[in-house]
mmCIF file of C-alpha atoms in Angstrom:
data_model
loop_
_atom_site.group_PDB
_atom_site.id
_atom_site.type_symbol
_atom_site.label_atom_id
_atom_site.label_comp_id
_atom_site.label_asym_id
_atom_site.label_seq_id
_atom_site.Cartn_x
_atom_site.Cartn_y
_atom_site.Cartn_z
ATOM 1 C CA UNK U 1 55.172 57.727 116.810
ATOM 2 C CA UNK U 2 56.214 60.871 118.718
ATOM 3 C CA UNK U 3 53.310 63.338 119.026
ATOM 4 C CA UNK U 4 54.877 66.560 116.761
ATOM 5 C CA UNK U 5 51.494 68.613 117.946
ATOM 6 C CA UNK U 6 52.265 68.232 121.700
ATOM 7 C CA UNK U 7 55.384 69.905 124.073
ATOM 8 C CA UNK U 8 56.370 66.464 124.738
ATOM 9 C CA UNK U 9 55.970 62.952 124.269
ATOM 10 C CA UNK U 10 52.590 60.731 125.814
ATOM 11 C CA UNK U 11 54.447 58.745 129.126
ATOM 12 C CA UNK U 12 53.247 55.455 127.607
ATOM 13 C CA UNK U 13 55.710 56.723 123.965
ATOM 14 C CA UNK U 14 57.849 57.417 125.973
ATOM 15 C CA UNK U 15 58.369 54.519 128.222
ATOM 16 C CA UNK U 16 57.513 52.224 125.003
ATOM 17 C CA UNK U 17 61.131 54.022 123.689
ATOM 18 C CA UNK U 18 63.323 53.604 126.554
ATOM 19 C CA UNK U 19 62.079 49.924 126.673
ATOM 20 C CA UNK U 20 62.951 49.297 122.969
ATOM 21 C CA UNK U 21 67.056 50.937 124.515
ATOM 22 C CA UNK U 22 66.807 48.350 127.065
ATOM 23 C CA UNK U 23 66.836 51.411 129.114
ATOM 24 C CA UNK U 24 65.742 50.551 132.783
ATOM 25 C CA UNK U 25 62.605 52.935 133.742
ATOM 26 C CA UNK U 26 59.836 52.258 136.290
ATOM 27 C CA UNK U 27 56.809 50.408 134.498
ATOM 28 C CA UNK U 28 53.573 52.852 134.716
ATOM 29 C CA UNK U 29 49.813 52.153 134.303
ATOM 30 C CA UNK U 30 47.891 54.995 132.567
ATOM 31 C CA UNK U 31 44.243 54.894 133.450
ATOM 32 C CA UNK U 32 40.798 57.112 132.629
ATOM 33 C CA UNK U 33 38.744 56.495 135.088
ATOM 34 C CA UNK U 34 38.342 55.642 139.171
ATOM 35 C CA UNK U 35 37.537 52.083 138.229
ATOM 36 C CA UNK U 36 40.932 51.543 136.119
ATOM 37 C CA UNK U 37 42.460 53.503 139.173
ATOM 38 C CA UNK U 38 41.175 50.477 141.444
ATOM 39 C CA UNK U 39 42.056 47.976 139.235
ATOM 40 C CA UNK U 40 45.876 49.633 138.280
ATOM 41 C CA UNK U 41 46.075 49.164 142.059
ATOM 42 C CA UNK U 42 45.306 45.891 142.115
ATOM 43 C CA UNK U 43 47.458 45.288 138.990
ATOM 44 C CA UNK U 44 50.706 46.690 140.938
ATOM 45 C CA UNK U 45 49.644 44.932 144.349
ATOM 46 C CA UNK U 46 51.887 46.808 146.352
ATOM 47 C CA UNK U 47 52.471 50.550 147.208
ATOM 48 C CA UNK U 48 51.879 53.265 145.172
ATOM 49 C CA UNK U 49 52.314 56.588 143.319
ATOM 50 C CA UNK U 50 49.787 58.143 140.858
ATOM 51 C CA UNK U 51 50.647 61.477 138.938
ATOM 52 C CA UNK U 52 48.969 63.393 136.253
ATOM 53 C CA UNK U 53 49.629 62.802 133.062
ATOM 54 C CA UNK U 54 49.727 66.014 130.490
ATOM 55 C CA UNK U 55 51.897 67.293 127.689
ATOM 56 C CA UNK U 56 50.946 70.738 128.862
ATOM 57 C CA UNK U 57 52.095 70.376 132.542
ATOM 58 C CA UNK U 58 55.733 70.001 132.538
ATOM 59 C CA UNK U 59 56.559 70.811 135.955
ATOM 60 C CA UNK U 60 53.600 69.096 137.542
ATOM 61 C CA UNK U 61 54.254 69.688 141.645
ATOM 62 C CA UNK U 62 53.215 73.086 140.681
ATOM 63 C CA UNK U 63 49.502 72.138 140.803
ATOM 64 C CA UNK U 64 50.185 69.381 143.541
ATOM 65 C CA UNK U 65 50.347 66.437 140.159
ATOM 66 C CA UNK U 66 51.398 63.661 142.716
ATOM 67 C CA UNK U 67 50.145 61.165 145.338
ATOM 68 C CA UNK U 68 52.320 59.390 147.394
ATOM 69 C CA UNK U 69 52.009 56.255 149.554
ATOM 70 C CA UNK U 70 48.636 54.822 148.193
ATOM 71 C CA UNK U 71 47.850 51.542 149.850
ATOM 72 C CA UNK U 72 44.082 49.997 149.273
ATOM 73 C CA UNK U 73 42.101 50.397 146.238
ATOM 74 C CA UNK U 74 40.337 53.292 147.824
ATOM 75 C CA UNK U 75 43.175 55.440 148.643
ATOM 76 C CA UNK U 76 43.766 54.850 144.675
ATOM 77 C CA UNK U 77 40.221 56.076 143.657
ATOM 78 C CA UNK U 78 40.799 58.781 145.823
ATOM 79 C CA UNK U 79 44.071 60.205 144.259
ATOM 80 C CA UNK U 80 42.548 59.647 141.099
ATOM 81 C CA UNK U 81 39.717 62.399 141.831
ATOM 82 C CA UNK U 82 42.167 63.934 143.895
ATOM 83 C CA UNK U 83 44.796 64.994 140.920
ATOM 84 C CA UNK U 84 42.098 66.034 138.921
ATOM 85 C CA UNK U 85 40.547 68.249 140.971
ATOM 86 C CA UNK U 86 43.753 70.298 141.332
ATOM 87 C CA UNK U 87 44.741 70.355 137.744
ATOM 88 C CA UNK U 88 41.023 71.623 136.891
ATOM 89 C CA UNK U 89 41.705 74.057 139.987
ATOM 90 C CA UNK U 90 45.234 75.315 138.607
ATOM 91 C CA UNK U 91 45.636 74.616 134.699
ATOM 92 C CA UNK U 92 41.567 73.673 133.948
ATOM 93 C CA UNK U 93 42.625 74.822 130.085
ATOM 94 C CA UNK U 94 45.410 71.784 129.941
ATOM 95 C CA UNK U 95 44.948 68.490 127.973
ATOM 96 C CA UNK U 96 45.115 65.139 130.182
ATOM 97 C CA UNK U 97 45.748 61.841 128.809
ATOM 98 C CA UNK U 98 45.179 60.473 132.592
ATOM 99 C CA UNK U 99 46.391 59.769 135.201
ATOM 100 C CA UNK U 100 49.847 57.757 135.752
ATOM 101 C CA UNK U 101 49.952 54.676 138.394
ATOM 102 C CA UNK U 102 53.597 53.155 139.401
ATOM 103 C CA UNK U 103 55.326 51.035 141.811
ATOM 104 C CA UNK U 104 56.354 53.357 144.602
ATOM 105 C CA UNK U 105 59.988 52.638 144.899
ATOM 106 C CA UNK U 106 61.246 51.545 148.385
ATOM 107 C CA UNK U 107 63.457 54.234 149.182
ATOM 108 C CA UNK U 108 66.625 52.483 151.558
ATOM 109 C CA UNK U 109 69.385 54.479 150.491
ATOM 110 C CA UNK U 110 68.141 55.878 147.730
ATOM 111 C CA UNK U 111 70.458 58.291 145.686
ATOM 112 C CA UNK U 112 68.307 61.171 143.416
ATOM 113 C CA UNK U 113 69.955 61.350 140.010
ATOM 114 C CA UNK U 114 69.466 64.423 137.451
ATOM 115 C CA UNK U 115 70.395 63.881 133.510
ATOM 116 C CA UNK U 116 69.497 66.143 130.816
ATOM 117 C CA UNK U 117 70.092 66.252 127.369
ATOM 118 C CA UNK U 118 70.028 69.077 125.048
ATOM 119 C CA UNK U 119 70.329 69.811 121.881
ATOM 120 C CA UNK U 120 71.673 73.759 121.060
ATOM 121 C CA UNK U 121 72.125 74.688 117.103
ATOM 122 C CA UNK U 122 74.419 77.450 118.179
ATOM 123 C CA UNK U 123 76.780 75.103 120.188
ATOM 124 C CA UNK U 124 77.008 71.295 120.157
ATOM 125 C CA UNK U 125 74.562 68.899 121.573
ATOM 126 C CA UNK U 126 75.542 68.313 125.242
ATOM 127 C CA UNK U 127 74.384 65.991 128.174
ATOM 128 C CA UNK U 128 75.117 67.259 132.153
ATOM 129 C CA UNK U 129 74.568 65.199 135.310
ATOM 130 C CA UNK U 130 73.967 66.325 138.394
ATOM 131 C CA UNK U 131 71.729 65.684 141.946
ATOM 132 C CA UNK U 132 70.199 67.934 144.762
ATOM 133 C CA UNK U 133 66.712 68.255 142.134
ATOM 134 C CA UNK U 134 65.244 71.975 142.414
ATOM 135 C CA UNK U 135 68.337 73.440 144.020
ATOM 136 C CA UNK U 136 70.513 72.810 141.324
ATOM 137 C CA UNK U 137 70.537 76.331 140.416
ATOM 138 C CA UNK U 138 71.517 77.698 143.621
ATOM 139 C CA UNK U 139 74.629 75.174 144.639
ATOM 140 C CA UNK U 140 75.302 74.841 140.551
ATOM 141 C CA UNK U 141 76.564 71.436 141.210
ATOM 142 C CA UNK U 142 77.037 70.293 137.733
ATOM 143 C CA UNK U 143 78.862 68.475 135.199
ATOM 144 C CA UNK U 144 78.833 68.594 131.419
ATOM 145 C CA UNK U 145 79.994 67.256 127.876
ATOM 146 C CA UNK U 146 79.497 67.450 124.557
ATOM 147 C CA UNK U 147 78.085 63.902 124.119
ATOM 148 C CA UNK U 148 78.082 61.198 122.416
ATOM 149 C CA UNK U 149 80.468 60.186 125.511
ATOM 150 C CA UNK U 150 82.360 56.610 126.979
ATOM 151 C CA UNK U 151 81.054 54.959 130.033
ATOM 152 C CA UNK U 152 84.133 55.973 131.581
ATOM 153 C CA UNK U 153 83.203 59.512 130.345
ATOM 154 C CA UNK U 154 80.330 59.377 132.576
ATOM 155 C CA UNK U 155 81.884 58.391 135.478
ATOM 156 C CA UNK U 156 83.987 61.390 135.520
ATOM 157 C CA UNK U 157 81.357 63.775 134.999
ATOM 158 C CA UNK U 158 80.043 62.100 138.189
ATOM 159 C CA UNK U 159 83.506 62.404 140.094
ATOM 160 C CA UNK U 160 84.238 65.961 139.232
ATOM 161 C CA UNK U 161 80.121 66.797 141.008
ATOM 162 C CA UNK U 162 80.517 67.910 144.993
ATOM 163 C CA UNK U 163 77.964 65.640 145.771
ATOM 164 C CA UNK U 164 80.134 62.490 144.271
ATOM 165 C CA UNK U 165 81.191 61.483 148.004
ATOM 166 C CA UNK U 166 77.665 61.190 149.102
ATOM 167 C CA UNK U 167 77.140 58.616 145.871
ATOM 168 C CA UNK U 168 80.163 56.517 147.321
ATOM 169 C CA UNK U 169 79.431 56.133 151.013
ATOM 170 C CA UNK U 170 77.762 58.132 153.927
ATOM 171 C CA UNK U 171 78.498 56.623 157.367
ATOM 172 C CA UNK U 172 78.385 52.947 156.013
ATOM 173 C CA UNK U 173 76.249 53.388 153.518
ATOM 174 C CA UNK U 174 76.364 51.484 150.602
ATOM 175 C CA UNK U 175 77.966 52.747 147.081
ATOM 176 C CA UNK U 176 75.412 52.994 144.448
ATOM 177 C CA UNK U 177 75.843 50.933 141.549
ATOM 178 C CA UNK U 178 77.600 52.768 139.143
ATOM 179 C CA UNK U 179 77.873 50.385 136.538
ATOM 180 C CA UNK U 180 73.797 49.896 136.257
ATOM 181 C CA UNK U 181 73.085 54.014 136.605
ATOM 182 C CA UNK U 182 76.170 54.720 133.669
ATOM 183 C CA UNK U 183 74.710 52.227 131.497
ATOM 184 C CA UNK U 184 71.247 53.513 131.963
ATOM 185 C CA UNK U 185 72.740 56.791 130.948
ATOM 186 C CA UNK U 186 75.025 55.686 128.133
ATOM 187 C CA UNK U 187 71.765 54.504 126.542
ATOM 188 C CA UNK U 188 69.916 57.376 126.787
ATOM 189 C CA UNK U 189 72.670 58.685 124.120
ATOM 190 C CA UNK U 190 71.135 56.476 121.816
ATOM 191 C CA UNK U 191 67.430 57.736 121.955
ATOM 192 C CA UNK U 192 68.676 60.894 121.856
ATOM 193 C CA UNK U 193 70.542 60.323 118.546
ATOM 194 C CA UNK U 194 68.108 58.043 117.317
ATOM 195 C CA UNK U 195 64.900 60.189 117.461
ATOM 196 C CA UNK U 196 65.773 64.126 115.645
ATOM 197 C CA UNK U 197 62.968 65.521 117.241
ATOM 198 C CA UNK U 198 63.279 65.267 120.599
ATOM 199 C CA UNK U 199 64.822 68.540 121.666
ATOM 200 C CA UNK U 200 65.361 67.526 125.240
ATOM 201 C CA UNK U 201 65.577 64.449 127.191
ATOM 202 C CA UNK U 202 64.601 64.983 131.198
ATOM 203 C CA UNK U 203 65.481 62.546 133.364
ATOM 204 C CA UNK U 204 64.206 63.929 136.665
ATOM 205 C CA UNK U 205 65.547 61.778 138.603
ATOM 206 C CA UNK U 206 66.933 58.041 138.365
ATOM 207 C CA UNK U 207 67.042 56.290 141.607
ATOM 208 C CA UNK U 208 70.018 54.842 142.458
ATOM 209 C CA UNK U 209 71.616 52.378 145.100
ATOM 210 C CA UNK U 210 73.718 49.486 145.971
ATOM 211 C CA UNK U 211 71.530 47.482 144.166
ATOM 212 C CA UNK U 212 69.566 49.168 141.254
ATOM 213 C CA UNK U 213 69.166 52.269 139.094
ATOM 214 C CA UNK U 214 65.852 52.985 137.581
ATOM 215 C CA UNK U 215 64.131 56.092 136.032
ATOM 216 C CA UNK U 216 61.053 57.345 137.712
ATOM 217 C CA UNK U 217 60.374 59.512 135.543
ATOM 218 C CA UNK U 218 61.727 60.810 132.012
ATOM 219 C CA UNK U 219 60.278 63.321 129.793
ATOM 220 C CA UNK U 220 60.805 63.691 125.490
ATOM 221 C CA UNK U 221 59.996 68.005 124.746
ATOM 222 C CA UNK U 222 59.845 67.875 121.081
#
């Protein structure tokens, strides 16, 4: 069950969701505590990434949410205490469910992909693509429809972005594969239309190469 009372959905709802889509998404550990930070390291057994977890904090580098490249079971303790020392520091007033332990993706080519969908009861319901993250608003890179769209729909919204060369090939670098980050995104439709209450869909970003396509990181505002 979506929570109605928060500004968007609990990571673990959310995740639970996109599984039920057969939407591809990086699998998280939520935990409460430095021990279950120890042991969600352990769990993952390889690199990882730990971020706060908090319907109130949207936007969460802007009270330094995230923790990159933890590699023993006491770097993991250590961003645990870490991230909540800083959100007590900047937001102390917000409501944590935890703290959020991944895989840290191996980034080898690695292609940052933006989707966002939106629904607007003054226009249509519409879905835009894009990449470049936080400077989206200055090179306005973007491409969007009135959804629900084709596969093939998709991949023109990608072709008619600046960037699309860069998603092909860079000095022999490998395309990305399309077909795994369109299907990712012609599911996401389907959540969307599925579940009336989400307002928004975030998808900030899917990482794509020759080889996979998986969301980091996807937020449900209700």
């Amino acid at each position: 069950r979506l929570l109605k009372e928060k500004k968007f959905a609990r990571n673990d709802i959310t995740q639970d969701i996109l599984d039920s889509f057969w939407v591809t998404i990086a699998r998280e550990t939520l935990v409460n505590s430095r021990e279950e930070a120890r042991d969600a390291f352990n769990e993952i057994g390889d690199v990882t990434i730990a971020r706060i977890s908090s319907p109130d904090i949207p936007h969460k580098t802007d009270v330094w949410w995230v923790v990159f490249s933890i590699k023993t079971p006491e770097d993991s303790e250590n961003a645990y205490d870490k991230i909540l020392e800083n959100i007590n520091k900047n937001v102390p007033d917000a409501f944590i469910n935890g703290v959020v332990y991944s895989k840290m993706l191996k980034s080898d080519n690695m292609k940052y992909i933006f989707v966002w969908f939106k629904r607007d009861p003054s226009f249509w319901d519409i879905i835009i693509v894009w990449m470049w993250g936080i400077y989206v608003n200055i090179l306005e890179d973007v491409s969007r429809r009135v959804w629900i769209v084709s596969r093939d729909i998709i991949m023109q919204m990608f072709k008619e972005i600046k960037a699309f060369p860069i998603l092909k090939w860079v000095r022999g670098e490998e395309w990305i594969d399309f077909d795994k980050l369109i299907d990712n995104i012609f599911k996401l439709q389907f959540v969307f239309k599925e579940f009336k209450n989400i307002r928004e869909i975030d998808i900030n970003p899917i990482l794509s190469n020759s080889k996979s396509s998986v969301i980091v990181d996807a937020k449900f505002y209700l």
